[in-house]
CSV table of C-alpha atoms in Angstrom, one decimal:
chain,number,residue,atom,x,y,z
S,242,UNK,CA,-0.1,17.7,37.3
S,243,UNK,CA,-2.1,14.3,37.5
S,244,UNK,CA,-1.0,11.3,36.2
S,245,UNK,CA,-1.2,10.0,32.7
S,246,UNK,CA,-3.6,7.4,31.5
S,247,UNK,CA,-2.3,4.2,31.1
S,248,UNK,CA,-2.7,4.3,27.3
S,249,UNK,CA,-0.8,7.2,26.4
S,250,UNK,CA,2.4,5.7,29.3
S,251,UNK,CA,2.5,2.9,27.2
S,252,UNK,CA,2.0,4.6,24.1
S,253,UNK,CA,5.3,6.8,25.6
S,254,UNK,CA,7.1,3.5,26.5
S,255,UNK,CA,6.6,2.2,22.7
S,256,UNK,CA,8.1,5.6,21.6
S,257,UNK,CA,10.9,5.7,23.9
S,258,UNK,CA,11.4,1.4,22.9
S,259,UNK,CA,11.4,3.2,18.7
S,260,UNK,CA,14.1,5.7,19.9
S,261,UNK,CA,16.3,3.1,20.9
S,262,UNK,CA,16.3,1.1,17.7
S,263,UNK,CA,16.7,4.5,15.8
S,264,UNK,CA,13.6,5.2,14.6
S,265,UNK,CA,11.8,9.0,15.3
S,266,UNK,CA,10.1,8.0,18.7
S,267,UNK,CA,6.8,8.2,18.4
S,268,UNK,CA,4.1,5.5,20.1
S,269,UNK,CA,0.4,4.8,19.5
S,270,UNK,CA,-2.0,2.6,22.0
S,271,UNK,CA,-5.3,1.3,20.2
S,272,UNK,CA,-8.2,0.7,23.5
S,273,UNK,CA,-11.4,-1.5,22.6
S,274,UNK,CA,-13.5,-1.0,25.5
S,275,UNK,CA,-11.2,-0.3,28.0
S,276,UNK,CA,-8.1,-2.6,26.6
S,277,UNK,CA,-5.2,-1.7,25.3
S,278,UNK,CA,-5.4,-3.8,21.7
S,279,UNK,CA,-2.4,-2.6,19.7
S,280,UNK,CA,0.7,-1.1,21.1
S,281,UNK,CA,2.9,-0.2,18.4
S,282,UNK,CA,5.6,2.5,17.4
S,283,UNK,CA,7.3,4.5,14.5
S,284,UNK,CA,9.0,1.6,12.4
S,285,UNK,CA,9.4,2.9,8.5
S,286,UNK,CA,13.4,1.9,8.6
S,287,UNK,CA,12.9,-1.4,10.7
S,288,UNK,CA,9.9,-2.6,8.5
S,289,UNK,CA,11.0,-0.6,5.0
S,290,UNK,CA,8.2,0.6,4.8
S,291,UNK,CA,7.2,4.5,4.5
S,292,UNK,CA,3.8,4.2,5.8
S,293,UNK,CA,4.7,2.3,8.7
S,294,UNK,CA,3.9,5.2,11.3
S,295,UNK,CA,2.5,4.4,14.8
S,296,UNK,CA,-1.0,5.2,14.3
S,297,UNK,CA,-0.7,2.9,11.0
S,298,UNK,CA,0.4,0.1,12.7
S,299,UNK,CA,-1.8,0.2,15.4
S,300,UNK,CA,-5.0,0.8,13.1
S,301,UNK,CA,-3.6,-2.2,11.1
S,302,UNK,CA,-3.4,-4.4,14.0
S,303,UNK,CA,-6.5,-3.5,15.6
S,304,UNK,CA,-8.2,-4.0,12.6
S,305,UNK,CA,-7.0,-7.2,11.9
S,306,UNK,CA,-7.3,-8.9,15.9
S,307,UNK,CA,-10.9,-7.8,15.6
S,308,UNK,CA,-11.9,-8.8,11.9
S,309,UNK,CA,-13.2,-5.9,10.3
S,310,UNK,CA,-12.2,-2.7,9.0
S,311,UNK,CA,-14.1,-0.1,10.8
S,312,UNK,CA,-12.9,0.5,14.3
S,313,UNK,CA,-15.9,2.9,15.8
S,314,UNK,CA,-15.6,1.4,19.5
S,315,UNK,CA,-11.8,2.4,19.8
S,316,UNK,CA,-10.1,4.9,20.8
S,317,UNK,CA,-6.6,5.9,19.5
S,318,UNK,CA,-3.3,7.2,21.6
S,319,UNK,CA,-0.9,8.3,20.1
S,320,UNK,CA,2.2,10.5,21.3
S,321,UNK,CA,2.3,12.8,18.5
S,322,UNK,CA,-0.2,15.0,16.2
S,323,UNK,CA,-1.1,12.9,13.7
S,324,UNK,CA,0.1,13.3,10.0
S,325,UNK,CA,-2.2,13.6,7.0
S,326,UNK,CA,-1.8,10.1,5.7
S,327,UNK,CA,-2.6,8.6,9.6
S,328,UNK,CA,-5.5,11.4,10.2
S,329,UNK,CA,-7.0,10.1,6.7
S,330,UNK,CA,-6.7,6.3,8.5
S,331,UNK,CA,-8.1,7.4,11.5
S,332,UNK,CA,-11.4,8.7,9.6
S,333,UNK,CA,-11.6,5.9,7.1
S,334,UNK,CA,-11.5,3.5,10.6
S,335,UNK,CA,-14.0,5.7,11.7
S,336,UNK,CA,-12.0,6.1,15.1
S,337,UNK,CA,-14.4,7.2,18.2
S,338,UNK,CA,-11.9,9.0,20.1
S,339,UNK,CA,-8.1,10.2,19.2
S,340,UNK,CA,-6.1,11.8,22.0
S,341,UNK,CA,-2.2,13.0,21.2
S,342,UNK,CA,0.1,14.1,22.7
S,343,UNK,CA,2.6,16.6,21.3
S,344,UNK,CA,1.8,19.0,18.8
S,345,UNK,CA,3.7,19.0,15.8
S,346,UNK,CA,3.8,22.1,13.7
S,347,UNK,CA,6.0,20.8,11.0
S,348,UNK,CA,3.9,17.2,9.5
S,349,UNK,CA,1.0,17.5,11.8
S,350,UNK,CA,-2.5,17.0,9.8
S,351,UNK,CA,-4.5,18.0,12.7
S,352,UNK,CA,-4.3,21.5,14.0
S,353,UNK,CA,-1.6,22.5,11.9
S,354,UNK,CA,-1.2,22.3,7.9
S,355,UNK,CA,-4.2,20.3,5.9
S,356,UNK,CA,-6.2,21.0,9.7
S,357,UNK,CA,-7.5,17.6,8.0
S,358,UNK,CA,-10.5,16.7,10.2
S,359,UNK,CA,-11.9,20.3,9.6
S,360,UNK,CA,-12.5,19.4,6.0
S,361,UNK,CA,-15.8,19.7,4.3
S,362,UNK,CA,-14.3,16.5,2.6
S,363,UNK,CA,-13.6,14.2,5.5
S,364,UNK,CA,-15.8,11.8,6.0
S,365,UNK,CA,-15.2,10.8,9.8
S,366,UNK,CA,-14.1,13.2,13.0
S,367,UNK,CA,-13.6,11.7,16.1
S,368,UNK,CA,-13.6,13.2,19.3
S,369,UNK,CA,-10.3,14.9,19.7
S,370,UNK,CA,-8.0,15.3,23.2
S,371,UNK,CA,-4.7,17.1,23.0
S,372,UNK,CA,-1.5,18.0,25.1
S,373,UNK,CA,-1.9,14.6,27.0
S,374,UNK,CA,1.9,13.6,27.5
S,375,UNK,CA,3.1,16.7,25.9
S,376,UNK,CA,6.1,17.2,27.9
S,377,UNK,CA,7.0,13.5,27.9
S,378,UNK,CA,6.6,13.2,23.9
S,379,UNK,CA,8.3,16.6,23.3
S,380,UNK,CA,11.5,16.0,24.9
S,381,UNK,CA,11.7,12.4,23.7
S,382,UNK,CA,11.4,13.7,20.0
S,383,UNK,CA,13.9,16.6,21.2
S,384,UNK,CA,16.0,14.4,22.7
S,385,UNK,CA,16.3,12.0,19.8
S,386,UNK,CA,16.8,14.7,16.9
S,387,UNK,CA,19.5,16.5,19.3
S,388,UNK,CA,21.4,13.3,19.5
S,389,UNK,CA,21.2,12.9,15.8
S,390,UNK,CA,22.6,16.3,14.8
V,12,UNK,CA,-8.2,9.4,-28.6
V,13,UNK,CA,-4.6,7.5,-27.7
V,14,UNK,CA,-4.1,4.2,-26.0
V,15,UNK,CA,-3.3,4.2,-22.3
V,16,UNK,CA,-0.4,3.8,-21.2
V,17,UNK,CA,0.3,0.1,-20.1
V,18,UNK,CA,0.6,0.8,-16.4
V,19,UNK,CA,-3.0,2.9,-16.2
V,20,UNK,CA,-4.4,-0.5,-18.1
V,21,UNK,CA,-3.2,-2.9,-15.6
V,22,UNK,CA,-4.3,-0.4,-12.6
V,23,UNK,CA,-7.9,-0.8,-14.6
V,24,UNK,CA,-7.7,-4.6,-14.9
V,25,UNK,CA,-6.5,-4.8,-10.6
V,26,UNK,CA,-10.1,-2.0,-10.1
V,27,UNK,CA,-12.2,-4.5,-12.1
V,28,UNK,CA,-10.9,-7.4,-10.3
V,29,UNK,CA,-11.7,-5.4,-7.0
V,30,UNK,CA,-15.4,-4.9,-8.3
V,31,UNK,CA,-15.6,-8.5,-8.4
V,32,UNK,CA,-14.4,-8.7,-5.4
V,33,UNK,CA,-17.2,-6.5,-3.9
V,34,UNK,CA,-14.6,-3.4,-3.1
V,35,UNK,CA,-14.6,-0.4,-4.6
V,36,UNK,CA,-13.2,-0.8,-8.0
V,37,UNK,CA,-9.4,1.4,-7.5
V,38,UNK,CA,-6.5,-0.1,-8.9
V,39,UNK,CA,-2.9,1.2,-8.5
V,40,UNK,CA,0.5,0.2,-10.5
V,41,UNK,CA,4.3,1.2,-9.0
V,42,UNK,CA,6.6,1.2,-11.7
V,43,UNK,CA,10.3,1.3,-10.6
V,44,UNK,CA,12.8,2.0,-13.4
V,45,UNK,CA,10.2,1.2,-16.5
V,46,UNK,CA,9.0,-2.0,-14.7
V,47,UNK,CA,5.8,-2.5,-12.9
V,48,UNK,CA,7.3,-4.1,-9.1
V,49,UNK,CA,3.9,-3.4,-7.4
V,50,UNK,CA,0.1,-4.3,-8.9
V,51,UNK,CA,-2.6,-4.3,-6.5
V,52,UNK,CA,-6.4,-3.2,-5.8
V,53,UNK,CA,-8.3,-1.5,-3.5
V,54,UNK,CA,-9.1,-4.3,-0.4
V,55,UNK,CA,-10.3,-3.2,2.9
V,56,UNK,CA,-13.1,-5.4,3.2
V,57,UNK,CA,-10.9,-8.5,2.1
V,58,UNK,CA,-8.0,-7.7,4.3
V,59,UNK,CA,-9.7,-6.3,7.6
V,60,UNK,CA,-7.7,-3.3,7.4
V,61,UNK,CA,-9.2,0.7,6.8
V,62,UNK,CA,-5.8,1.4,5.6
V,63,UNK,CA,-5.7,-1.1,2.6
V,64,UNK,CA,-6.2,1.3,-0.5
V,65,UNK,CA,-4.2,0.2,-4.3
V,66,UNK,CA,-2.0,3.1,-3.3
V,67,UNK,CA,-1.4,2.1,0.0
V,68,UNK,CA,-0.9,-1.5,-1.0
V,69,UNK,CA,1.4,-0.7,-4.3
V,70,UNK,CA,3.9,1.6,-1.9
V,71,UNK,CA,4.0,-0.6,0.6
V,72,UNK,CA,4.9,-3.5,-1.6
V,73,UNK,CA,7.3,-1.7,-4.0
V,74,UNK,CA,9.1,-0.2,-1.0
V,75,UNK,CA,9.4,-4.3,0.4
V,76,UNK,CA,10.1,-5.4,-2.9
V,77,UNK,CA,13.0,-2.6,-3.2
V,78,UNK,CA,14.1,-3.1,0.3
V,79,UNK,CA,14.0,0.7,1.6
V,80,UNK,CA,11.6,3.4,2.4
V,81,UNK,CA,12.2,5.6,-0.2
V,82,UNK,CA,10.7,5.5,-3.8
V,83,UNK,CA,12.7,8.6,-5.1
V,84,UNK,CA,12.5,6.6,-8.7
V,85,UNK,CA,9.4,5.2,-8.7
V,86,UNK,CA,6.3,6.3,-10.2
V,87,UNK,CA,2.9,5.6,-8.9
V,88,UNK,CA,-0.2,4.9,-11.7
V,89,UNK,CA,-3.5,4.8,-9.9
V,90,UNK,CA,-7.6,5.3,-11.4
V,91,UNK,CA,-8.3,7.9,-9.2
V,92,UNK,CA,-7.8,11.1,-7.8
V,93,UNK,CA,-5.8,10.0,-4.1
V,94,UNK,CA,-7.2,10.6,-0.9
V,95,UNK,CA,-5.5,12.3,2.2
V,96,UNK,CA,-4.1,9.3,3.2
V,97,UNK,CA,-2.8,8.0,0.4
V,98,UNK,CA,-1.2,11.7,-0.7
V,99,UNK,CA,0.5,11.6,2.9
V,100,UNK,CA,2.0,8.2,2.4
V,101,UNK,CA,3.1,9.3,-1.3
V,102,UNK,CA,5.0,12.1,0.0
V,103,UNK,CA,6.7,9.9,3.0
V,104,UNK,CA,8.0,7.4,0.0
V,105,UNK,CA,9.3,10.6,-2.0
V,106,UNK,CA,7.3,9.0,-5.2
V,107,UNK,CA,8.5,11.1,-8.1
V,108,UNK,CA,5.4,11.0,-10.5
V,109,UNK,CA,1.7,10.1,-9.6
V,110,UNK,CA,-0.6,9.7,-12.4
V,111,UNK,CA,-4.4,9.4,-11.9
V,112,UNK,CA,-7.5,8.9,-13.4
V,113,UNK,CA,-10.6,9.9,-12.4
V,114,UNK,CA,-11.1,12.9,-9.8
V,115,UNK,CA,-12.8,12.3,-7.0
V,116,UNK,CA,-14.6,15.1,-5.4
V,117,UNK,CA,-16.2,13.6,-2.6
V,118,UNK,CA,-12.9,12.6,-1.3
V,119,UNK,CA,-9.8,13.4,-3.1
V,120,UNK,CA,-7.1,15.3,-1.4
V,121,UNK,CA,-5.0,16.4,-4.4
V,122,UNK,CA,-7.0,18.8,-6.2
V,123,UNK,CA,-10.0,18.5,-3.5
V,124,UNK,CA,-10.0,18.9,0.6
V,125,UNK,CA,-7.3,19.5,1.8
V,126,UNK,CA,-5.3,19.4,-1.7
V,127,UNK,CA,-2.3,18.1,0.4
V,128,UNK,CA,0.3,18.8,-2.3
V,129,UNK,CA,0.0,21.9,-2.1
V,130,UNK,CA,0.3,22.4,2.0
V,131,UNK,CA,3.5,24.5,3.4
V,132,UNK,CA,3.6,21.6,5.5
V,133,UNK,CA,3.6,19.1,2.6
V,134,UNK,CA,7.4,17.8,2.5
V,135,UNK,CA,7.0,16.2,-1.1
V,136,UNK,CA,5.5,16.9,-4.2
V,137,UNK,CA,5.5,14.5,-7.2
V,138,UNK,CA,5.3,15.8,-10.7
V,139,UNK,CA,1.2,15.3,-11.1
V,140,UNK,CA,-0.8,14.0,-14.0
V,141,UNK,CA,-4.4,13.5,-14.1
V,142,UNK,CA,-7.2,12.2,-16.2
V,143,UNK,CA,-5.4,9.7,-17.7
V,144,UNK,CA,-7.7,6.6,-18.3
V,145,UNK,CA,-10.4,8.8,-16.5
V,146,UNK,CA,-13.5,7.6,-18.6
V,147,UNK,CA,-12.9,4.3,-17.7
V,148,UNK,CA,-11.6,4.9,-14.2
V,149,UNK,CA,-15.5,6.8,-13.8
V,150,UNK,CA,-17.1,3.9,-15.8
V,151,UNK,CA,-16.1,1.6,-13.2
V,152,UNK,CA,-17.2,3.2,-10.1
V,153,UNK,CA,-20.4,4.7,-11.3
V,154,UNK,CA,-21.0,0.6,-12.6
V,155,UNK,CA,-20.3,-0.4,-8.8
V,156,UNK,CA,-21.7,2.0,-7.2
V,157,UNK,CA,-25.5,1.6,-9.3
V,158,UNK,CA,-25.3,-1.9,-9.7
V,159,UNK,CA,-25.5,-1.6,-5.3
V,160,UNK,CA,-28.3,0.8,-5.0
């Protein structure tokens, strides 16, 4: 075991912080050159909005605090395997590095389903770092669903 | 030869207004209960943000509009074929019908790529229609596209 990088602890804090307001916990962390620039988290009931997933957000916000739309110096953290709609974000940003967390085998875009970035069709494949924070995103989503049943 | 149907010619009219605008020319229309709630255009450039396609735009809008994350009963018009993001986000607000325009084979994710739709992993799957308003969905993006080589 060695400690987590900072991103992905905050990126677990945001999802635990999403739990508590009753929204599937799930956290993203957006670093430009070594700082974090968007910390955001799962928020489609809070924000009515079905798009609004963590990666989304943070994309959105990152975007926006540094003026333009292509984000080729950042790297993304997020908590959980990326869906298809926030794995097509992350290659239209044009991403450098994404590193998750937990795997998820049911919407994941990633390794699992639409394997998305493996497509003769996608335009942009960052680097790509898994199983960081694993255990910690796995039993918050476990946690959260369990509660909920 | 019929006429198009009035949502597809507004999605046209927000894609040439795009093309003005210097973004590629995609225009998208939400209709909710035979009323068009949500009219936008493809804005990335304008709006700092990767994420900022008509689709993108027109959900997230309808679903503010509507005041919930779900758009169970609303249709989504757009001029061309969706991309992966875009078909993700569709199936998250649980649109019932898309309708599209042009294909796009460079990168569409509906009947190219990934073809998302059709993924086990894929929770959501409107009732599809395509190539409605297609000739002048292509017209306009070949236009854009040669009048920037």
């Amino acid at each position: 075991m060695f400690p987590l990088p900072q991103p992905m602890k905050m990126a677990l804090a945001a999802a635990r912080d999403a739990a508590a307001a009753g929204e599937v916990p799930v956290g993203a962390a957006l670093v430009h050159r070594g700082q974090v620039i968007a910390l955001t988290a799962n928020a489609p009931r809070a924000l009515c909005d079905p798009t609004a997933h963590a990666e989304m957000l943070a994309i959105r916000e990152g975007a926006a605090r540094l003026g333009r739309e292509r984000l080729e110096d950042c790297d993304l953290w997020v908590t959980l395997e990326p869906c298809a709609m926030c794995a097509g974000a992350i290659a239209h940003a044009r991403v450098s590095r994404l590193y998750y967390g937990a795997p998820d085998p049911k919407g994941g875009a990633v390794e699992h389903g639409p394997r998305f970035f493996g497509q003769p069709t996608c335009h942009h494949r960052p680097e790509i770092y898994s199983g960081i924070g694993e255990a910690e995103a796995g039993a918050l989503l476990r946690d959260f669903f369990t509660a909920r049943r």
